[in-house]
Every structure is written in structure tokens, then in C-alpha cells.
Amino acid sequence: MQPLWRPLSYYRHWYGTWNFGAGTLLIGQTWAVSFQPIDGDVFLGGYAGDYGSAGGRIRTEQIQLSFPFEVGTLKIGFNQPSTNHSTGFGDTDTSLPNIEMSFGGKIGPVSFSVYGGYNWLDAVNITNDREYSLNSYVYGATVSIPFGPAYFKASYYHVRNPNEYGYALATPFDANYNAATDSIEDVDADGYFAVFGFKFNDMVSSEIGYGYVNIEREDFSNPGDDEDDRAYYYLAVPITLAKGVTVTPEIGKFDEKDHKLAGATAVDDGDVV
């Protein structure tokens, strides 16, 4: 059965909320709880999801509960479960929604968030009716520290089987079925991002950022695993010309670094400025 809010997927954001006293209920499509980017680059639209920024599931159909506390807000999101996989098996089983939770708030001037999520998925080999677990999960944290006219932000996430989770990360590796060992070779990705910004005056500010992601897939049939990493650097200088009018000169570099398969010699993937 398809969820009742399926038509909302034609819109980027479309939802309703109800404040029931102890918290707020949201039903519809909007940012997932795991959407936690910190970078303010313009060229990539504000989050470098393929280069270490915590892009999460981006916009998703969900039922979300939020509860305010003295130092922050607890959010619990129940999302449409992801059924992505590339095992070649002809069927999937899902029993529960994708569930995400976060707690974010402020302690003094420092803002923070911690979050996690889990997706239950079994791929079914219909020829022998065997099931293989493709369960996936994510956890991470962000922090933002202002000091005078400057600020520093940082984030980290770890995701198991990003494609199967529905995570916003373009990965060359999906969880793979290894027939020789009759098992699933899982993928792990670790993403990091750091940002430093400075406001010179009411008209001119600047932000520099660096992101890095490492993606690794288990290889049970070879002495080494499959691995890929990449990084991204940028400098943005927002200039406010008038209220509501901003021009942002920006320069950045995509460092694709290298990749290797089955533990073989790394292959240089080049870079783009």
C-alpha cells in the first residue's frame, strides 16, 4: 500500500503541522531529520553532499514528531523506507519505516546537534526464497561556535550502505552480493566538513570550507577492500548590495583523489577547479 501523502512528492516542501501542547506533529514532505549541512557555498546549493557534507535523506515524505526541551529539541521522523539495492534479486521486504532521530540546541553561544537513523531492508532471492539483510544506518553530529565577527562550524557522519539507506551521497560502491561466500559485502562511508567564516562589515563577509569523504566496501574474495575518497575546498565572499540582494563571488576545487579495487594500486581520479 502506498502512503496517503504520496501526491506530495511532486512538491519540494508540502506539509502541515499541529501543535498538541507537549510537542508538534508534522505530516508531509520536507527536510529529513538527518539533513544537517553546515556549509554555505553557492555553487553546490548550500551543501556538498558528495564531499563530506551531511546531506542525509534531503526532502522525504514523513511523519515527524518534535518535542522542545530547555536546551534543545528532540525530533523523531518516520520516513518512507528505502528499497534501493543492486543485488540483482527480484524482490524486497520492508517491515518498518525508516526512522531518524535528532537532538539539537544551544549551550551558551555553542549550537550543536546529534542524530541517527536506521533503515530495515531485506533482498529476496526468489529462486530459492532466501533473504539477505541490507539494513543500513547513519549517525553524526554538528557543532557551531561563534566568536565575535567570526564563526567555526564542523560536522561528521558515518553511514552504512548509503545507497540502500537513501542517503544523499553519490557513491561508486553499493552493497554487493558475493556468490562465492553467499553473503552481502557492506559499504561504509565517513564524511567530515569544517567551515570558517568572518563578517568584515554589514556589506562584506567571507566563508571558507573543506569537506572530505571516504567510502569503503568489504571484499570477501580478495585481499583488500574497494575504496574511494574525495575532497572539496571553497572560498565564498557574499556581498550585500541592498536588502535582499546579495552577490557571491566564489572559487572552489573538487579533488577527486583516487580509488582502488580489491586492494590493488590506487588510481588517481584527478581534480577540477
PDB file of C-alpha atoms in Angstrom:
ATOM      1  CA  MET A   1       0.000   0.000   0.000  1.00  0.00           C
ATOM      2  CA  GLN A   2       1.299   3.449  -0.912  1.00  0.00           C
ATOM      3  CA  PRO A   3       1.267   6.132   1.823  1.00  0.00           C
ATOM      4  CA  LEU A   4      -1.644   8.567   1.780  1.00  0.00           C
ATOM      5  CA  TRP A   5       0.674  11.547   1.208  1.00  0.00           C
ATOM      6  CA  ARG A   6       2.279  10.134  -1.963  1.00  0.00           C
ATOM      7  CA  PRO A   7       0.991  13.091  -4.153  1.00  0.00           C
ATOM      8  CA  LEU A   8       3.101  15.455  -2.032  1.00  0.00           C
ATOM      9  CA  SER A   9       6.238  14.074  -3.675  1.00  0.00           C
ATOM     10  CA  TYR A  10       5.542  16.331  -6.660  1.00  0.00           C
ATOM     11  CA  TYR A  11       6.455  19.305  -4.462  1.00  0.00           C
ATOM     12  CA  ARG A  12       9.769  20.170  -2.820  1.00  0.00           C
ATOM     13  CA  HIS A  13       8.104  21.045   0.502  1.00  0.00           C
ATOM     14  CA  TRP A  14       4.447  20.378   1.282  1.00  0.00           C
ATOM     15  CA  TYR A  15       3.351  19.604   4.802  1.00  0.00           C
ATOM     16  CA  GLY A  16       1.099  20.507   7.695  1.00  0.00           C
ATOM     17  CA  THR A  17       1.817  20.781  11.415  1.00  0.00           C
ATOM     18  CA  TRP A  18      -0.211  20.500  14.607  1.00  0.00           C
ATOM     19  CA  ASN A  19       0.975  21.776  17.979  1.00  0.00           C
ATOM     20  CA  PHE A  20      -0.584  19.403  20.511  1.00  0.00           C
ATOM     21  CA  GLY A  21       0.904  21.021  23.589  1.00  0.00           C
ATOM     22  CA  ALA A  22       3.763  18.711  24.546  1.00  0.00           C
ATOM     23  CA  GLY A  23       5.163  18.860  21.026  1.00  0.00           C
ATOM     24  CA  THR A  24       4.425  19.264  17.315  1.00  0.00           C
ATOM     25  CA  LEU A  25       3.230  16.727  14.760  1.00  0.00           C
ATOM     26  CA  LEU A  26       4.286  17.197  11.111  1.00  0.00           C
ATOM     27  CA  ILE A  27       2.865  15.211   8.186  1.00  0.00           C
ATOM     28  CA  GLY A  28       4.038  15.698   4.606  1.00  0.00           C
ATOM     29  CA  GLN A  29       7.268  16.237   2.709  1.00  0.00           C
ATOM     30  CA  THR A  30      10.162  18.370   3.933  1.00  0.00           C
ATOM     31  CA  TRP A  31      13.778  18.061   5.066  1.00  0.00           C
ATOM     32  CA  ALA A  32      14.579  14.735   6.708  1.00  0.00           C
ATOM     33  CA  VAL A  33      15.825  14.764  10.294  1.00  0.00           C
ATOM     34  CA  SER A  34      19.247  13.611   9.011  1.00  0.00           C
ATOM     35  CA  PHE A  35      19.576  16.632   6.677  1.00  0.00           C
ATOM     36  CA  GLN A  36      22.288  18.506   8.629  1.00  0.00           C
ATOM     37  CA  PRO A  37      24.515  20.541   6.234  1.00  0.00           C
ATOM     38  CA  ILE A  38      26.678  23.329   7.650  1.00  0.00           C
ATOM     39  CA  ASP A  39      28.366  24.772   4.526  1.00  0.00           C
ATOM     40  CA  GLY A  40      27.217  27.960   2.838  1.00  0.00           C
ATOM     41  CA  ASP A  41      28.728  27.504  -0.615  1.00  0.00           C
ATOM     42  CA  VAL A  42      26.612  28.743  -3.504  1.00  0.00           C
ATOM     43  CA  PHE A  43      27.750  26.627  -6.475  1.00  0.00           C
ATOM     44  CA  LEU A  44      26.616  23.367  -4.873  1.00  0.00           C
ATOM     45  CA  GLY A  45      23.461  24.911  -3.495  1.00  0.00           C
ATOM     46  CA  GLY A  46      24.496  25.111   0.131  1.00  0.00           C
ATOM     47  CA  TYR A  47      25.530  21.556   0.822  1.00  0.00           C
ATOM     48  CA  ALA A  48      28.314  19.471  -0.699  1.00  0.00           C
ATOM     49  CA  GLY A  49      26.656  16.127  -0.096  1.00  0.00           C
ATOM     50  CA  ASP A  50      29.086  14.176  -2.278  1.00  0.00           C
ATOM     51  CA  TYR A  51      32.108  15.680  -0.498  1.00  0.00           C
ATOM     52  CA  GLY A  52      31.512  15.149   3.203  1.00  0.00           C
ATOM     53  CA  SER A  53      28.602  17.468   3.974  1.00  0.00           C
ATOM     54  CA  ALA A  54      25.811  15.840   5.988  1.00  0.00           C
ATOM     55  CA  GLY A  55      23.144  15.743   3.276  1.00  0.00           C
ATOM     56  CA  GLY A  56      21.067  12.985   4.879  1.00  0.00           C
ATOM     57  CA  ARG A  57      17.940  11.918   3.000  1.00  0.00           C
ATOM     58  CA  ILE A  58      17.244  15.520   1.818  1.00  0.00           C
ATOM     59  CA  ARG A  59      13.474  16.008   1.293  1.00  0.00           C
ATOM     60  CA  THR A  60      11.369  12.996   2.198  1.00  0.00           C
ATOM     61  CA  GLU A  61       7.773  12.030   2.872  1.00  0.00           C
ATOM     62  CA  GLN A  62       7.435  11.624   6.609  1.00  0.00           C
ATOM     63  CA  ILE A  63       5.531  11.768   9.852  1.00  0.00           C
ATOM     64  CA  GLN A  64       7.665  13.773  12.276  1.00  0.00           C
ATOM     65  CA  LEU A  65       7.312  14.472  15.980  1.00  0.00           C
ATOM     66  CA  SER A  66       9.266  17.217  17.755  1.00  0.00           C
ATOM     67  CA  PHE A  67       9.482  17.886  21.488  1.00  0.00           C
ATOM     68  CA  PRO A  68      11.069  21.057  22.953  1.00  0.00           C
ATOM     69  CA  PHE A  69      13.351  20.885  25.983  1.00  0.00           C
ATOM     70  CA  GLU A  70      15.215  23.564  27.909  1.00  0.00           C
ATOM     71  CA  VAL A  71      18.461  23.231  25.918  1.00  0.00           C
ATOM     72  CA  GLY A  72      17.167  21.890  22.608  1.00  0.00           C
ATOM     73  CA  THR A  73      14.601  19.995  20.567  1.00  0.00           C
ATOM     74  CA  LEU A  74      14.147  16.255  20.079  1.00  0.00           C
ATOM     75  CA  LYS A  75      12.907  15.230  16.614  1.00  0.00           C
ATOM     76  CA  ILE A  76      11.714  11.801  15.537  1.00  0.00           C
ATOM     77  CA  GLY A  77      10.987  11.197  11.862  1.00  0.00           C
ATOM     78  CA  PHE A  78       9.171   8.191  10.372  1.00  0.00           C
ATOM     79  CA  ASN A  79      10.058   8.120   6.670  1.00  0.00           C
ATOM     80  CA  GLN A  80       9.092   6.054   3.647  1.00  0.00           C
ATOM     81  CA  PRO A  81      11.526   3.080   3.860  1.00  0.00           C
ATOM     82  CA  SER A  82      14.224   2.953   1.202  1.00  0.00           C
ATOM     83  CA  THR A  83      14.193  -0.127  -1.040  1.00  0.00           C
ATOM     84  CA  ASN A  84      17.280   0.806  -3.094  1.00  0.00           C
ATOM     85  CA  HIS A  85      19.635  -2.075  -3.835  1.00  0.00           C
ATOM     86  CA  SER A  86      21.659  -3.513  -6.707  1.00  0.00           C
ATOM     87  CA  THR A  87      21.995  -7.171  -5.704  1.00  0.00           C
ATOM     88  CA  GLY A  88      20.067  -8.369  -8.740  1.00  0.00           C
ATOM     89  CA  PHE A  89      17.500 -10.164  -6.578  1.00  0.00           C
ATOM     90  CA  GLY A  90      13.954  -9.718  -7.745  1.00  0.00           C
ATOM     91  CA  ASP A  91      12.128  -8.792  -4.554  1.00  0.00           C
ATOM     92  CA  THR A  92      12.489  -6.839  -1.293  1.00  0.00           C
ATOM     93  CA  ASP A  93      10.904  -6.993   2.141  1.00  0.00           C
ATOM     94  CA  THR A  94      10.389  -3.988   4.423  1.00  0.00           C
ATOM     95  CA  SER A  95       8.595  -4.250   7.750  1.00  0.00           C
ATOM     96  CA  LEU A  96       9.193  -0.866   9.386  1.00  0.00           C
ATOM     97  CA  PRO A  97       9.579   2.764   8.242  1.00  0.00           C
ATOM     98  CA  ASN A  98      12.951   4.409   8.033  1.00  0.00           C
ATOM     99  CA  ILE A  99      13.317   6.012  11.484  1.00  0.00           C
ATOM    100  CA  GLU A 100      15.510   9.029  12.249  1.00  0.00           C
ATOM    101  CA  MET A 101      16.098  10.933  15.476  1.00  0.00           C
ATOM    102  CA  SER A 102      18.000  14.086  16.368  1.00  0.00           C
ATOM    103  CA  PHE A 103      18.595  16.355  19.320  1.00  0.00           C
ATOM    104  CA  GLY A 104      19.808  19.869  18.631  1.00  0.00           C
ATOM    105  CA  GLY A 105      20.069  23.053  20.614  1.00  0.00           C
ATOM    106  CA  LYS A 106      22.389  25.573  22.284  1.00  0.00           C
ATOM    107  CA  ILE A 107      24.606  25.593  25.345  1.00  0.00           C
ATOM    108  CA  GLY A 108      25.637  29.200  25.834  1.00  0.00           C
ATOM    109  CA  PRO A 109      26.757  30.503  22.420  1.00  0.00           C
ATOM    110  CA  VAL A 110      27.517  26.996  21.073  1.00  0.00           C
ATOM    111  CA  SER A 111      24.953  25.319  18.822  1.00  0.00           C
ATOM    112  CA  PHE A 112      25.028  21.546  18.385  1.00  0.00           C
ATOM    113  CA  SER A 113      23.140  18.541  17.050  1.00  0.00           C
ATOM    114  CA  VAL A 114      23.468  14.781  17.257  1.00  0.00           C
ATOM    115  CA  TYR A 115      21.408  12.461  15.089  1.00  0.00           C
ATOM    116  CA  GLY A 116      20.966   8.942  13.785  1.00  0.00           C
ATOM    117  CA  GLY A 117      18.736   6.796  11.616  1.00  0.00           C
ATOM    118  CA  TYR A 118      18.037   3.177  10.657  1.00  0.00           C
ATOM    119  CA  ASN A 119      16.509   1.534   7.582  1.00  0.00           C
ATOM    120  CA  TRP A 120      15.322  -2.084   7.550  1.00  0.00           C
ATOM    121  CA  LEU A 121      15.569  -3.871   4.190  1.00  0.00           C
ATOM    122  CA  ASP A 122      15.855  -7.498   3.064  1.00  0.00           C
ATOM    123  CA  ALA A 123      16.623  -8.507  -0.524  1.00  0.00           C
ATOM    124  CA  VAL A 124      14.879 -11.746  -1.510  1.00  0.00           C
ATOM    125  CA  ASN A 125      16.308 -14.282  -3.940  1.00  0.00           C
ATOM    126  CA  ILE A 126      13.026 -15.502  -5.420  1.00  0.00           C
ATOM    127  CA  THR A 127      14.631 -18.613  -6.947  1.00  0.00           C
ATOM    128  CA  ASN A 128      15.265 -20.175  -3.524  1.00  0.00           C
ATOM    129  CA  ASP A 129      13.264 -17.782  -1.299  1.00  0.00           C
ATOM    130  CA  ARG A 130      16.359 -16.771   0.690  1.00  0.00           C
ATOM    131  CA  GLU A 131      16.605 -13.338   2.302  1.00  0.00           C
ATOM    132  CA  TYR A 132      19.753 -11.231   2.676  1.00  0.00           C
ATOM    133  CA  SER A 133      19.901  -8.311   5.077  1.00  0.00           C
ATOM    134  CA  LEU A 134      20.641  -4.910   3.535  1.00  0.00           C
ATOM    135  CA  ASN A 135      19.932  -2.985   6.721  1.00  0.00           C
ATOM    136  CA  SER A 136      21.579   0.432   6.831  1.00  0.00           C
ATOM    137  CA  TYR A 137      22.088   3.235   9.306  1.00  0.00           C
ATOM    138  CA  VAL A 138      23.580   6.679   9.840  1.00  0.00           C
ATOM    139  CA  TYR A 139      24.821   8.671  12.819  1.00  0.00           C
ATOM    140  CA  GLY A 140      26.545  12.029  13.089  1.00  0.00           C
ATOM    141  CA  ALA A 141      26.998  15.339  14.880  1.00  0.00           C
ATOM    142  CA  THR A 142      27.440  19.041  14.124  1.00  0.00           C
ATOM    143  CA  VAL A 143      28.739  21.981  16.133  1.00  0.00           C
ATOM    144  CA  SER A 144      28.782  25.757  15.541  1.00  0.00           C
ATOM    145  CA  ILE A 145      30.901  28.162  17.617  1.00  0.00           C
ATOM    146  CA  PRO A 146      30.680  31.965  17.163  1.00  0.00           C
ATOM    147  CA  PHE A 147      33.398  34.276  18.419  1.00  0.00           C
ATOM    148  CA  GLY A 148      32.995  37.984  17.727  1.00  0.00           C
ATOM    149  CA  PRO A 149      32.606  38.629  13.993  1.00  0.00           C
ATOM    150  CA  ALA A 150      33.796  35.093  13.162  1.00  0.00           C
ATOM    151  CA  TYR A 151      32.409  31.568  13.459  1.00  0.00           C
ATOM    152  CA  PHE A 152      33.557  27.978  13.152  1.00  0.00           C
ATOM    153  CA  LYS A 153      31.390  25.011  12.199  1.00  0.00           C
ATOM    154  CA  ALA A 154      32.191  21.313  11.916  1.00  0.00           C
ATOM    155  CA  SER A 155      30.290  18.116  11.154  1.00  0.00           C
ATOM    156  CA  TYR A 156      30.884  14.378  10.982  1.00  0.00           C
ATOM    157  CA  TYR A 157      28.745  11.441   9.852  1.00  0.00           C
ATOM    158  CA  HIS A 158      29.091   7.705   9.367  1.00  0.00           C
ATOM    159  CA  VAL A 159      26.675   5.825   7.120  1.00  0.00           C
ATOM    160  CA  ARG A 160      26.458   2.081   6.493  1.00  0.00           C
ATOM    161  CA  ASN A 161      25.220   1.227   2.977  1.00  0.00           C
ATOM    162  CA  PRO A 162      24.404   4.797   1.834  1.00  0.00           C
ATOM    163  CA  ASN A 163      22.613   3.801  -1.399  1.00  0.00           C
ATOM    164  CA  GLU A 164      20.416   1.314   0.407  1.00  0.00           C
ATOM    165  CA  TYR A 165      19.641   3.922   3.083  1.00  0.00           C
ATOM    166  CA  GLY A 166      18.683   6.561   0.520  1.00  0.00           C
ATOM    167  CA  TYR A 167      21.474   8.850   1.731  1.00  0.00           C
ATOM    168  CA  ALA A 168      22.407  11.872  -0.399  1.00  0.00           C
ATOM    169  CA  LEU A 169      25.860  10.644  -1.372  1.00  0.00           C
ATOM    170  CA  ALA A 170      26.944   9.674  -4.889  1.00  0.00           C
ATOM    171  CA  THR A 171      28.937   6.512  -4.242  1.00  0.00           C
ATOM    172  CA  PRO A 172      30.718   4.222  -6.728  1.00  0.00           C
ATOM    173  CA  PHE A 173      30.002   1.275  -4.450  1.00  0.00           C
ATOM    174  CA  ASP A 174      26.713  -0.332  -3.497  1.00  0.00           C
ATOM    175  CA  ALA A 175      26.265  -3.224  -1.095  1.00  0.00           C
ATOM    176  CA  ASN A 176      27.193  -6.282  -3.172  1.00  0.00           C
ATOM    177  CA  TYR A 177      26.082  -9.897  -3.096  1.00  0.00           C
ATOM    178  CA  ASN A 178      29.124 -12.199  -3.155  1.00  0.00           C
ATOM    179  CA  ALA A 179      28.045 -15.568  -4.542  1.00  0.00           C
ATOM    180  CA  ALA A 180      31.328 -17.252  -3.535  1.00  0.00           C
ATOM    181  CA  THR A 181      30.681 -16.547   0.142  1.00  0.00           C
ATOM    182  CA  ASP A 182      26.868 -16.308  -0.145  1.00  0.00           C
ATOM    183  CA  SER A 183      26.927 -13.037   1.767  1.00  0.00           C
ATOM    184  CA  ILE A 184      26.481  -9.275   1.461  1.00  0.00           C
ATOM    185  CA  GLU A 185      29.545  -7.025   1.241  1.00  0.00           C
ATOM    186  CA  ASP A 186      28.604  -3.833   3.081  1.00  0.00           C
ATOM    187  CA  VAL A 187      29.690  -0.260   2.323  1.00  0.00           C
ATOM    188  CA  ASP A 188      30.825   2.256   4.963  1.00  0.00           C
ATOM    189  CA  ALA A 189      31.247   5.990   4.377  1.00  0.00           C
ATOM    190  CA  ASP A 190      32.692   8.630   6.709  1.00  0.00           C
ATOM    191  CA  GLY A 191      32.183  12.311   5.926  1.00  0.00           C
ATOM    192  CA  TYR A 192      33.780  15.367   7.522  1.00  0.00           C
ATOM    193  CA  PHE A 193      33.244  19.088   6.956  1.00  0.00           C
ATOM    194  CA  ALA A 194      34.712  22.237   8.502  1.00  0.00           C
ATOM    195  CA  VAL A 195      33.770  25.864   7.850  1.00  0.00           C
ATOM    196  CA  PHE A 196      35.262  29.177   8.999  1.00  0.00           C
ATOM    197  CA  GLY A 197      33.514  32.484   8.360  1.00  0.00           C
ATOM    198  CA  PHE A 198      34.194  36.154   9.076  1.00  0.00           C
ATOM    199  CA  LYS A 199      31.998  39.243   8.788  1.00  0.00           C
ATOM    200  CA  PHE A 200      34.054  42.293   7.791  1.00  0.00           C
ATOM    201  CA  ASN A 201      31.136  44.713   7.905  1.00  0.00           C
ATOM    202  CA  ASP A 202      27.407  44.859   7.112  1.00  0.00           C
ATOM    203  CA  MET A 203      28.191  44.592   3.403  1.00  0.00           C
ATOM    204  CA  VAL A 204      31.021  42.051   3.048  1.00  0.00           C
ATOM    205  CA  SER A 205      31.652  38.686   4.689  1.00  0.00           C
ATOM    206  CA  SER A 206      33.559  35.547   3.737  1.00  0.00           C
ATOM    207  CA  GLU A 207      33.471  31.796   4.276  1.00  0.00           C
ATOM    208  CA  ILE A 208      36.000  29.061   3.601  1.00  0.00           C
ATOM    209  CA  GLY A 209      35.150  25.385   3.808  1.00  0.00           C
ATOM    210  CA  TYR A 210      36.712  21.959   3.444  1.00  0.00           C
ATOM    211  CA  GLY A 211      34.944  18.628   3.089  1.00  0.00           C
ATOM    212  CA  TYR A 212      36.221  15.069   2.832  1.00  0.00           C
ATOM    213  CA  VAL A 213      34.548  11.685   2.435  1.00  0.00           C
ATOM    214  CA  ASN A 214      35.966   8.158   2.447  1.00  0.00           C
ATOM    215  CA  ILE A 215      33.897   5.263   1.088  1.00  0.00           C
ATOM    216  CA  GLU A 216      34.912   1.633   1.553  1.00  0.00           C
ATOM    217  CA  ARG A 217      33.273  -1.654   0.559  1.00  0.00           C
ATOM    218  CA  GLU A 218      34.166  -5.024   2.006  1.00  0.00           C
ATOM    219  CA  ASP A 219      35.593  -7.532  -0.497  1.00  0.00           C
ATOM    220  CA  PHE A 220      35.451 -11.085   0.847  1.00  0.00           C
ATOM    221  CA  SER A 221      37.051 -12.671  -2.231  1.00  0.00           C
ATOM    222  CA  ASN A 222      40.200 -10.529  -2.406  1.00  0.00           C
ATOM    223  CA  PRO A 223      42.978  -9.494  -0.015  1.00  0.00           C
ATOM    224  CA  GLY A 224      41.899  -5.830   0.023  1.00  0.00           C
ATOM    225  CA  ASP A 225      38.671  -3.838   0.022  1.00  0.00           C
ATOM    226  CA  ASP A 226      37.280  -1.400  -2.557  1.00  0.00           C
ATOM    227  CA  GLU A 227      37.920   2.212  -1.564  1.00  0.00           C
ATOM    228  CA  ASP A 228      37.270   5.723  -2.865  1.00  0.00           C
ATOM    229  CA  ASP A 229      37.806   9.157  -1.343  1.00  0.00           C
ATOM    230  CA  ARG A 230      37.325  12.765  -2.438  1.00  0.00           C
ATOM    231  CA  ALA A 231      37.554  16.289  -1.059  1.00  0.00           C
ATOM    232  CA  TYR A 232      36.176  19.775  -1.764  1.00  0.00           C
ATOM    233  CA  TYR A 233      37.541  23.256  -0.947  1.00  0.00           C
ATOM    234  CA  TYR A 234      35.815  26.589  -1.444  1.00  0.00           C
ATOM    235  CA  LEU A 235      36.027  30.294  -0.684  1.00  0.00           C
ATOM    236  CA  ALA A 236      32.861  32.389  -0.893  1.00  0.00           C
ATOM    237  CA  VAL A 237      32.600  36.180  -0.404  1.00  0.00           C
ATOM    238  CA  PRO A 238      28.944  37.249  -0.066  1.00  0.00           C
ATOM    239  CA  ILE A 239      28.464  40.966  -0.838  1.00  0.00           C
ATOM    240  CA  THR A 240      25.163  42.539   0.198  1.00  0.00           C
ATOM    241  CA  LEU A 241      24.295  45.279  -2.304  1.00  0.00           C
ATOM    242  CA  ALA A 242      20.884  46.084  -0.832  1.00  0.00           C
ATOM    243  CA  LYS A 243      18.280  44.477   1.385  1.00  0.00           C
ATOM    244  CA  GLY A 244      17.502  41.119  -0.186  1.00  0.00           C
ATOM    245  CA  VAL A 245      20.168  41.497  -2.897  1.00  0.00           C
ATOM    246  CA  THR A 246      23.431  39.565  -2.487  1.00  0.00           C
ATOM    247  CA  VAL A 247      26.186  38.753  -4.981  1.00  0.00           C
ATOM    248  CA  THR A 248      28.564  35.937  -4.023  1.00  0.00           C
ATOM    249  CA  PRO A 249      31.909  35.564  -5.841  1.00  0.00           C
ATOM    250  CA  GLU A 250      33.125  32.030  -5.159  1.00  0.00           C
ATOM    251  CA  ILE A 251      36.011  29.763  -6.091  1.00  0.00           C
ATOM    252  CA  GLY A 252      36.291  26.069  -5.315  1.00  0.00           C
ATOM    253  CA  LYS A 253      38.157  22.881  -6.099  1.00  0.00           C
ATOM    254  CA  PHE A 254      36.874  19.314  -6.439  1.00  0.00           C
ATOM    255  CA  ASP A 255      39.709  16.961  -5.550  1.00  0.00           C
ATOM    256  CA  GLU A 256      38.575  13.511  -6.654  1.00  0.00           C
ATOM    257  CA  LYS A 257      41.730  11.979  -5.123  1.00  0.00           C
ATOM    258  CA  ASP A 258      41.930   8.267  -6.031  1.00  0.00           C
ATOM    259  CA  HIS A 259      40.200   4.917  -5.838  1.00  0.00           C
ATOM    260  CA  LYS A 260      41.260   1.303  -5.651  1.00  0.00           C
ATOM    261  CA  LEU A 261      39.520  -2.008  -6.200  1.00  0.00           C
ATOM    262  CA  ALA A 262      40.212  -5.233  -4.279  1.00  0.00           C
ATOM    263  CA  GLY A 263      43.187  -3.597  -2.586  1.00  0.00           C
ATOM    264  CA  ALA A 264      45.019  -3.002  -5.885  1.00  0.00           C
ATOM    265  CA  THR A 265      47.200   0.045  -6.596  1.00  0.00           C
ATOM    266  CA  ALA A 266      45.286   3.293  -6.241  1.00  0.00           C
ATOM    267  CA  VAL A 267      44.161   5.071  -9.433  1.00  0.00           C
ATOM    268  CA  ASP A 268      44.322   8.898  -9.479  1.00  0.00           C
ATOM    269  CA  ASP A 269      40.905  10.413 -10.293  1.00  0.00           C
ATOM    270  CA  GLY A 270      42.182  13.983 -10.879  1.00  0.00           C
ATOM    271  CA  ASP A 271      40.609  17.244  -9.782  1.00  0.00           C
ATOM    272  CA  VAL A 272      38.558  20.185 -11.095  1.00  0.00           C
ATOM    273  CA  VAL A 273      38.830  23.879 -10.129  1.00  0.00           C
TER     274      VAL A 273
END
